[in-house]
Structures are given as structure tokens and as C-alpha cells.
N, CA, C and O of each residue as an XYZ file, in Angstrom:
560
protein
N       0.833     -1.247     -0.020
C      -0.047      0.062      0.024
C       0.892      1.345      0.007
O       2.012      1.367      0.517
N       0.356      2.286     -0.573
C       1.281      3.404     -0.746
C       1.205      4.209      0.694
O       1.998      5.126      0.906
N       0.195      3.819      1.696
C       0.004      4.447      2.829
C       0.919      3.604      4.061
O       1.136      4.053      5.186
N       1.291      2.541      3.639
C       2.001      1.568      4.603
C       0.900      0.631      5.239
O      -0.288      0.706      4.924
N       1.389     -0.226      6.130
C       0.616     -1.124      6.748
C       0.739     -1.063      8.240
O       1.696     -0.574      8.842
N      -0.458     -1.676      8.846
C      -0.527     -1.681     10.370
C      -0.712     -3.360     10.502
O      -1.505     -4.069      9.881
N       0.301     -3.762     11.533
C       0.219     -5.202     11.970
C      -0.060     -5.103     13.430
O       0.664     -4.403     14.137
N      -1.061     -5.757     13.916
C      -1.218     -5.797     15.518
C      -1.054     -7.228     15.907
O      -1.697     -8.120     15.355
N      -0.210     -7.439     16.841
C       0.095     -8.698     17.565
C      -0.278     -8.561     19.066
O       0.081     -7.721     19.891
N      -1.135     -9.673     19.182
C      -1.900     -9.674     20.643
C      -1.338    -11.185     21.120
O      -1.261    -12.202     20.430
N      -0.981    -10.999     22.492
C      -0.547    -12.222     23.064
C      -1.763    -12.699     24.163
O      -1.590    -12.768     25.380
N      -2.784    -12.950     23.589
C      -4.033    -13.202     24.301
C      -3.985    -14.259     25.341
O      -4.743    -14.187     26.309
N      -3.129    -15.249     25.203
C      -2.974    -16.349     26.103
C      -2.190    -15.804     27.432
O      -2.224    -16.513     28.437
N      -1.555    -14.683     27.457
C      -1.075    -14.127     28.404
C      -2.210    -13.708     29.488
O      -2.098    -13.857     30.705
N      -3.041    -13.295     28.978
C      -4.468    -12.786     29.629
C      -5.120    -13.957     30.250
O      -5.430    -13.920     31.441
N      -5.343    -14.967     29.533
C      -6.010    -16.370     29.954
C      -5.158    -16.759     31.179
O      -5.704    -16.940     32.267
N      -3.815    -16.892     31.014
C      -3.077    -17.315     32.099
C      -3.203    -16.604     33.499
O      -3.294    -17.199     34.572
N      -3.196    -15.243     33.324
C      -3.393    -14.268     34.437
C      -4.700    -14.624     35.095
O      -4.733    -14.787     36.315
N      -5.843    -14.762     34.308
C      -7.132    -15.020     34.837
C      -7.218    -16.239     35.625
O      -7.968    -16.344     36.596
N      -6.385    -17.233     35.172
C      -6.399    -18.502     36.049
C      -5.313    -18.393     37.117
O      -5.206    -19.392     37.828
N      -4.475    -17.363     37.373
C      -3.431    -16.980     38.285
C      -2.382    -18.218     38.203
O      -2.024    -18.888     39.172
N      -1.951    -18.395     36.838
C      -1.136    -19.153     36.392
C       0.247    -18.455     35.904
O       0.462    -18.360     34.695
N       1.075    -18.023     36.744
C       2.218    -17.188     36.386
C       3.106    -17.780     35.387
O       3.537    -17.162     34.414
N       3.381    -19.086     35.683
C       4.310    -19.752     34.811
C       3.784    -19.695     33.276
O       4.606    -19.495     32.381
N       2.625    -19.845     33.024
C       2.098    -19.906     31.722
C       2.012    -18.573     31.283
O       2.087    -18.355     30.073
N       1.852    -17.561     32.152
C       1.893    -16.095     31.494
C       3.300    -15.872     31.047
O       3.474    -15.386     29.929
N       4.271    -16.159     31.760
C       5.837    -15.868     31.348
C       6.064    -16.455     30.090
O       6.601    -15.864     29.154
N       5.557    -17.904     30.057
C       6.014    -18.559     28.892
C       5.292    -17.949     27.686
O       5.861    -17.852     26.599
N       4.044    -17.542     27.887
C       3.269    -16.884     26.839
C       3.869    -15.624     26.392
O       3.747    -15.317     25.206
N       4.584    -14.758     27.302
C       5.320    -13.508     27.159
C       6.443    -13.943     26.159
O       6.757    -13.198     25.231
N       6.995    -15.054     26.339
C       8.175    -15.345     25.414
C       7.706    -15.638     24.129
O       8.303    -15.252     23.124
N       6.677    -16.294     24.095
C       5.893    -16.465     22.727
C       5.607    -15.302     21.998
O       5.833    -15.242     20.790
N       5.075    -14.271     22.708
C       4.714    -13.027     22.271
C       5.986    -12.455     21.655
O       5.953    -11.947     20.534
N       7.127    -12.534     22.387
C       8.346    -11.986     21.929
C       8.787    -12.702     20.623
O       9.398    -12.138     19.716
N       8.407    -14.022     20.626
C       9.032    -14.648     19.286
C       8.222    -14.179     18.185
O       8.723    -14.015     17.073
N       6.942    -13.941     18.434
C       6.055    -13.394     17.240
C       6.426    -12.155     16.764
O       6.397    -11.931     15.554
N       6.835    -11.166     17.711
C       7.209     -9.878     17.407
C       8.659    -10.001     16.493
O       8.861     -9.243     15.544
N       9.477    -10.881     16.837
C      10.809    -11.040     16.196
C      10.498    -11.663     14.700
O      11.116    -11.328     13.690
N       9.535    -12.534     14.735
C       9.036    -13.105     13.349
C       8.510    -11.948     12.477
O       8.918    -11.813     11.323
N       7.614    -11.119     13.019
C       7.006    -10.073     12.289
C       8.052     -8.897     11.805
O       7.948     -8.360     10.702
N       8.938     -8.609     12.638
C      10.038     -7.547     12.277
C      10.743     -8.282     11.214
O      10.958     -7.586     10.222
N      11.163     -9.504     11.146
C      11.798    -10.217     10.119
C      11.024    -10.216      8.700
O      11.583    -10.173      7.605
N       9.753    -10.265      8.908
C       8.863    -10.418      7.473
C       8.549     -8.950      7.077
O       8.140     -8.794      5.926
N       8.672     -7.915      7.817
C       8.112     -6.605      7.196
C       9.302     -5.576      7.202
O      10.416     -5.773      7.688
N       8.887     -4.529      6.618
C      10.031     -3.344      6.516
C       9.415     -2.187      7.507
O       8.256     -1.777      7.559
N      10.493     -1.817      8.229
C      10.013     -0.790      9.252
C       9.617      0.482      8.731
O       8.948      1.238      9.436
N       9.930      0.771      7.669
C       9.668      1.952      6.852
C       8.235      2.136      6.575
O       7.642      3.211      6.656
N       7.763      1.089      6.268
C       6.156      0.944      5.791
C       5.176      0.262      6.514
O       4.046      0.111      6.048
N       5.562     -0.239      7.802
C       4.832     -1.213      8.636
C       4.877     -0.668     10.178
O       5.906     -0.652     10.852
N       3.682     -0.255     10.596
C       3.541      0.075     12.029
C       3.091     -1.290     12.645
O       2.121     -1.916     12.218
N       3.933     -1.724     13.757
C       3.647     -2.855     14.524
C       3.055     -2.484     15.880
O       3.667     -1.655     16.554
N       1.928     -3.014     16.345
C       1.459     -2.705     17.452
C       1.311     -3.902     18.327
O       0.613     -4.851     17.971
N       1.970     -3.882     19.498
C       1.923     -5.158     20.176
C       1.347     -4.929     21.671
O       1.649     -3.996     22.415
N       0.426     -6.015     21.953
C      -0.204     -5.932     23.168
C      -0.450     -7.252     23.793
O      -0.522     -8.301     23.152
N      -0.580     -7.144     25.112
C      -1.097     -8.426     25.948
C      -2.468     -8.328     26.406
O      -2.776     -8.875     27.465
N      -3.400     -7.636     25.665
C      -4.696     -7.566     26.013
C      -4.955     -6.427     27.017
O      -5.302     -5.298     26.671
N      -4.744     -6.842     28.374
C      -4.982     -5.741     29.315
C      -4.094     -6.185     30.652
O      -3.503     -7.265     30.638
N      -4.041     -5.492     31.559
C      -3.139     -5.618     32.789
C      -3.994     -6.449     33.859
O      -5.220     -6.561     33.821
N      -3.160     -7.005     34.804
C      -3.763     -7.666     35.854
C      -3.001     -7.289     37.159
O      -1.870     -6.805     37.145
N      -3.736     -7.558     38.323
C      -3.255     -7.236     39.492
C      -2.172     -8.369     40.005
O      -2.526     -9.235     40.805
N      -0.976     -8.312     39.547
C      -0.038     -9.013     39.778
C       1.092     -8.500     40.610
O       1.574     -7.432     40.235
N       1.628     -9.091     41.720
C       2.583     -8.489     42.548
C       3.735     -9.425     42.747
O       3.615    -10.623     42.489
N       4.817     -8.923     43.189
C       6.135     -9.715     43.615
C       5.915     -9.575     45.149
O       6.138     -8.473     45.649
N       5.513    -10.562     45.907
C       5.270    -10.379     47.187
C       6.492    -10.332     48.228
O       7.550    -10.931     48.035
N       6.238     -9.615     49.253
C       7.289     -9.638     50.401
C       8.467     -9.275     49.875
O       8.628     -8.443     48.982
N       9.411     -9.991     50.510
C      10.984     -9.768     50.206
C      11.769    -10.919     49.755
O      12.613    -11.416     50.500
N      11.558    -11.338     48.665
C      12.222    -12.572     48.096
C      13.880    -12.085     47.903
O      14.257    -11.020     47.413
N      14.590    -13.000     48.346
C      16.082    -12.662     48.214
C      16.474    -12.657     46.775
O      15.783    -13.165     45.891
N      17.627    -12.052     46.580
C      18.099    -11.968     45.058
C      18.542    -13.410     44.830
O      19.232    -14.061     45.615
N      18.011    -13.875     43.531
C      18.321    -15.167     43.055
C      17.141    -16.137     43.525
O      17.174    -17.331     43.226
N      16.220    -15.649     44.184
C      14.982    -16.576     44.539
C      14.222    -16.692     43.182
O      13.979    -15.727     42.457
N      13.873    -18.001     42.921
C      13.028    -18.294     41.754
C      11.763    -17.254     41.662
O      11.086    -17.043     42.668
N      11.497    -16.667     40.514
C      10.486    -15.753     40.435
C       9.149    -16.621     40.550
O       8.128    -16.027     40.898
N       9.092    -17.954     40.287
C       7.850    -18.572     40.366
C       7.841    -19.274     41.661
O       6.874    -19.978     41.951
N       8.895    -19.132     42.505
C       9.126    -19.934     43.642
C       8.452    -19.406     44.949
O       7.517    -18.605     44.905
N       8.942    -19.865     46.043
C       8.305    -19.439     47.332
C       9.231    -18.547     48.074
O      10.409    -18.459     47.727
N       8.754    -17.884     49.076
C       9.419    -16.958     50.031
C       9.464    -17.614     51.462
O       8.374    -17.835     51.990
N      10.434    -17.897     52.039
C      10.500    -18.253     53.357
C      12.042    -18.071     53.862
O      12.986    -18.786     53.526
N      12.080    -17.028     54.686
C      13.443    -16.838     55.237
C      13.144    -16.523     56.707
O      12.772    -15.391     57.016
N      13.291    -17.463     57.595
C      13.069    -17.291     59.066
C      13.820    -16.068     59.724
O      13.236    -15.301     60.490
N      15.095    -15.937     59.395
C      15.906    -14.937     60.007
C      15.482    -13.547     59.581
O      15.683    -12.621     60.367
N      14.904    -13.313     58.388
C      14.482    -12.009     58.172
C      13.187    -11.829     58.396
O      12.744    -10.705     58.159
N      12.423    -12.695     58.814
C      10.962    -12.678     59.089
C      10.033    -12.615     57.861
O       8.968    -11.997     57.889
N      10.468    -13.260     56.820
C       9.777    -13.305     55.436
C       9.061    -14.605     55.327
O       9.540    -15.464     54.586
N       7.910    -14.852     56.020
C       7.086    -15.884     55.920
C       5.788    -15.612     56.494
O       5.603    -14.477     56.934
N       4.817    -16.503     56.565
C       3.575    -16.408     57.256
C       3.426    -17.484     58.399
O       3.792    -18.655     58.297
N       2.886    -16.960     59.403
C       2.758    -17.994     60.549
C       1.367    -18.579     60.306
O       0.398    -17.871     60.030
N       1.318    -19.955     60.428
C       0.113    -20.636     60.313
C      -0.571    -20.608     61.682
O      -0.029    -20.067     62.646
N      -1.837    -21.234     61.757
C      -2.577    -21.438     62.895
C      -1.910    -21.941     64.275
O      -2.356    -21.778     65.410
N      -0.843    -22.530     63.921
C      -0.080    -23.317     64.946
C       1.090    -22.571     65.296
O       1.943    -23.092     66.014
N       1.233    -21.281     64.818
C       2.344    -20.393     64.984
C       3.684    -20.926     64.360
O       4.777    -20.616     64.835
N       3.535    -21.755     63.257
C       4.759    -22.168     62.499
C       4.958    -21.473     61.272
O       4.003    -21.066     60.610
N       6.228    -21.303     60.907
C       6.437    -20.496     59.835
C       6.277    -21.304     58.467
O       6.818    -22.407     58.382
N       5.566    -20.801     57.420
C       5.377    -21.379     56.354
C       5.630    -20.293     55.109
O       5.488    -19.081     55.269
N       5.996    -20.863     53.937
C       6.203    -19.966     52.834
C       4.984    -19.379     52.117
O       3.848    -19.810     52.313
N       5.292    -18.297     51.211
C       4.215    -17.818     50.304
C       4.845    -17.777     49.045
O       6.063    -17.931     48.958
N       4.047    -17.562     47.947
C       4.549    -17.522     46.545
C       5.014    -16.057     46.329
O       4.416    -15.053     46.716
N       6.316    -16.112     45.567
C       6.804    -14.887     45.177
C       6.057    -14.064     44.439
O       5.999    -12.861     44.694
N       5.349    -14.671     43.358
C       4.272    -13.964     42.660
C       2.969    -14.241     43.210
O       2.675    -15.400     43.503
N       2.086    -13.203     43.392
C       0.866    -13.318     43.826
C      -0.214    -12.534     43.108
O       0.155    -11.541     42.480
N      -1.377    -12.819     43.118
C      -2.588    -12.030     42.556
C      -3.363    -11.421     43.410
O      -3.439    -11.989     44.500
N      -4.128    -10.199     43.256
C      -4.850     -9.620     44.156
C      -6.194    -10.473     44.126
O      -6.834    -10.565     45.174
N      -6.598    -11.030     43.100
C      -7.844    -11.822     43.096
C      -7.645    -12.980     42.107
O      -6.728    -12.991     41.286
N      -8.556    -13.950     42.234
C      -8.691    -15.050     41.282
C      -8.744    -16.460     41.954
O      -8.681    -16.546     43.181
N      -8.855    -17.525     41.190
C      -8.994    -18.867     41.515
C      -7.854    -19.324     42.570
O      -8.088    -20.291     43.295
N      -6.662    -18.657     42.659
C      -5.625    -19.071     43.366
C      -6.093    -18.975     44.801
O      -5.561    -19.725     45.620
N      -7.069    -18.097     45.205
C      -7.498    -18.042     46.697
C      -8.090    -19.337     47.017
O      -7.702    -19.843     48.070
N      -9.039    -20.044     46.254
C      -9.526    -21.241     46.682
C      -8.512    -22.424     46.647
O      -8.596    -23.372     47.428
N      -7.598    -22.315     45.742
C      -6.588    -23.173     45.560
C      -5.631    -23.230     46.903
O      -5.077    -24.262     47.285
N      -5.546    -22.156     47.450
C      -4.545    -22.097     48.538
C      -4.999    -21.834     49.990
O      -4.304    -22.037     50.985
N      -6.290    -21.343     49.976
C      -6.805    -20.990     51.225
C      -7.834    -22.071     51.940
O      -8.885    -22.385     51.382
N      -7.503    -22.529     53.026
C      -8.294    -23.476     53.685
C      -9.445    -22.901     54.475
O      -9.139    -22.478     55.590
N     -10.760    -22.801     54.100
C     -11.879    -22.217     54.519
C     -12.174    -22.933     56.013
O     -12.733    -22.297     56.907
N     -11.779    -24.191     56.167
C     -11.914    -24.839     57.408
C     -11.405    -24.328     58.626
O     -11.957    -24.315     59.726
N     -10.080    -23.833     58.241
C      -9.241    -23.402     59.273
C      -9.243    -21.779     59.296
O      -8.899    -21.078     60.248
N      -9.656    -21.392     58.173
C      -9.405    -19.927     58.062
C      -8.198    -19.312     57.854
O      -7.988    -18.159     58.231
N      -7.270    -20.084     57.203
C      -5.801    -19.798     56.889
C      -5.289    -20.391     55.650
O      -6.005    -21.159     55.008
N      -4.016    -20.069     55.236
C      -3.663    -20.511     54.067
C      -3.023    -22.028     54.240
O      -2.549    -22.408     55.310
N      -3.065    -22.711     53.241
C      -2.452    -24.217     53.321
C      -1.001    -23.937     53.251
O      -0.522    -22.867     52.876
N      -0.325    -24.996     53.647
C       1.180    -24.931     53.551
C       1.518    -25.417     52.239
O       1.057    -26.496     51.865
N       2.230    -24.777     51.545
C       2.630    -24.809     50.125
C       3.967    -25.382     50.013
O       4.368    -25.686     48.890
N       4.739    -25.577     51.078
C       6.269    -25.829     50.971
C       6.367    -27.044     50.079
O       7.338    -26.997     49.323
N       5.738    -27.938     49.991
C       5.972    -29.220     49.277
C       5.375    -29.213     47.933
O       5.520    -30.208     47.224
N       4.702    -28.165     47.500
C       4.066    -28.034     46.216
C       5.037    -27.828     45.204
O       6.023    -27.170     45.538
N       4.967    -28.284     43.938
C       5.766    -28.131     42.703
C       5.342    -26.840     42.025
O       4.435    -26.776     41.196
N       6.059    -25.841     42.437
C       5.706    -24.306     41.787
C       6.077    -24.451     40.297
O       5.494    -23.688     39.526
N       7.034    -25.390     39.747
C       7.141    -25.503     38.399
C       6.373    -26.222     37.579
O       6.593    -26.232     36.368
N       5.289    -26.973     38.187
C       4.203    -27.611     37.572
C       3.422    -26.598     36.528
O       3.205    -25.406     36.749
N       3.090    -27.247     35.478
C       2.189    -26.437     34.592
C       0.837    -26.255     35.112
O       0.087    -25.412     34.621
N       0.462    -27.066     36.161
C      -0.859    -26.772     36.788
C      -0.744    -26.009     38.045
O      -1.736    -25.898     38.765
N       0.271    -25.529     38.335
C       0.354    -24.798     39.639
C      -0.252    -23.423     39.551
O      -0.054    -22.677     38.592
N      -1.000    -23.119     40.591
C      -1.762    -21.838     40.520
C      -1.137    -20.945     41.633
O      -0.970    -21.431     42.752
N      -0.782    -19.646     41.364
C      -0.226    -18.715     42.262
C      -1.400    -18.355     43.386
O      -2.603    -18.454     43.143
N      -0.885    -17.953     44.559
C      -1.770    -17.362     45.590
C      -2.476    -16.325     45.195
O      -1.970    -15.600     44.339
N      -3.783    -16.011     45.709
C      -4.492    -14.882     45.302
C      -5.078    -14.394     46.688
O      -5.421    -15.231     47.523
N      -5.184    -13.139     46.912
C      -5.692    -12.668     48.198
C      -7.311    -12.785     48.365
O      -7.879    -13.099     49.411
N      -7.861    -12.509     47.277
C      -9.371    -12.644     47.239
C      -9.829    -13.565     46.021
O      -9.164    -13.738     45.000
N     -11.036    -14.111     46.287
C     -11.531    -15.132     45.274
C     -12.286    -14.134     44.252
O     -12.946    -13.187     44.681
N     -12.160    -14.381     42.995
C     -13.014    -13.632     42.009
C     -12.798    -14.611     40.808
O     -11.687    -14.996     40.443
N     -14.017    -14.979     40.220
C     -13.895    -15.846     38.980
C     -14.055    -15.109     37.651
O     -13.973    -15.726     36.589
């Protein structure tokens, strides 16, 4: 076209992952979005193509507490000496996820309504494709 071209690339699966409180999937989909942008740049001319990149919309994602340098971004935070942990109902230290969400299904996955406190996640496999990050409130 004499007026040039517009190409929009959307990483929609990033949004799906965040709605499910699945940070690992969101990060993996972000890498795939980057790969799509690289491919688009190789296939187009910058002089005549405007490329718009989006991941749909934002989510209430936080990096919780004070993970130490080198702590896995998908991992857990538990440092007794620095006070970075949560005390369970028996006053025992247990970890929390480095990445957390303000709301979502991670609440039901991690909160034990019978005791009114968070389940102990220390032995959970945070690298599993099915792992769901903690969320402060439930929202579907």
C-alpha cells in the first residue's frame, strides 16, 4: 500500500493465564509473544509497517514480600531470619509464593476455609504447569 501497513500482535494467552493465576504460563506466553514480534520484524519493512504489540490488558500481579536476590520468580519466599514468611494457625513458619495475584482462583486453591488460613505450600511443585499462584481474594 502507498500508505503503509499496520500489523497488530496480541498475546491473548497471557491474559488467559493471568485470569487463571498461572504465572508460569503467563511468562511462557510472554516469550511466545516476543517470538511473534521477532518474526513480524523479520517479515516486514520498518519504513512502511507500524507494528502494535499488546497483551490484551493488565492484571493485579505482585511480587510479594521480600524474596532474596536469586529467589526463583515462580518459587516461594521463606526466610526465618529476616521474618519473611507467614505464621500458620499453630504459629509455625510457612512460605508464600513470590508472585501473587490480588484476586482469582488461586484463593480457593491455597486458602483452607475450614481453618481460616492458608494451606502450607512448602512441598508443592511450583514449576508444574498446573500450579496456581496465591490470590488474596476469590474472583472468578
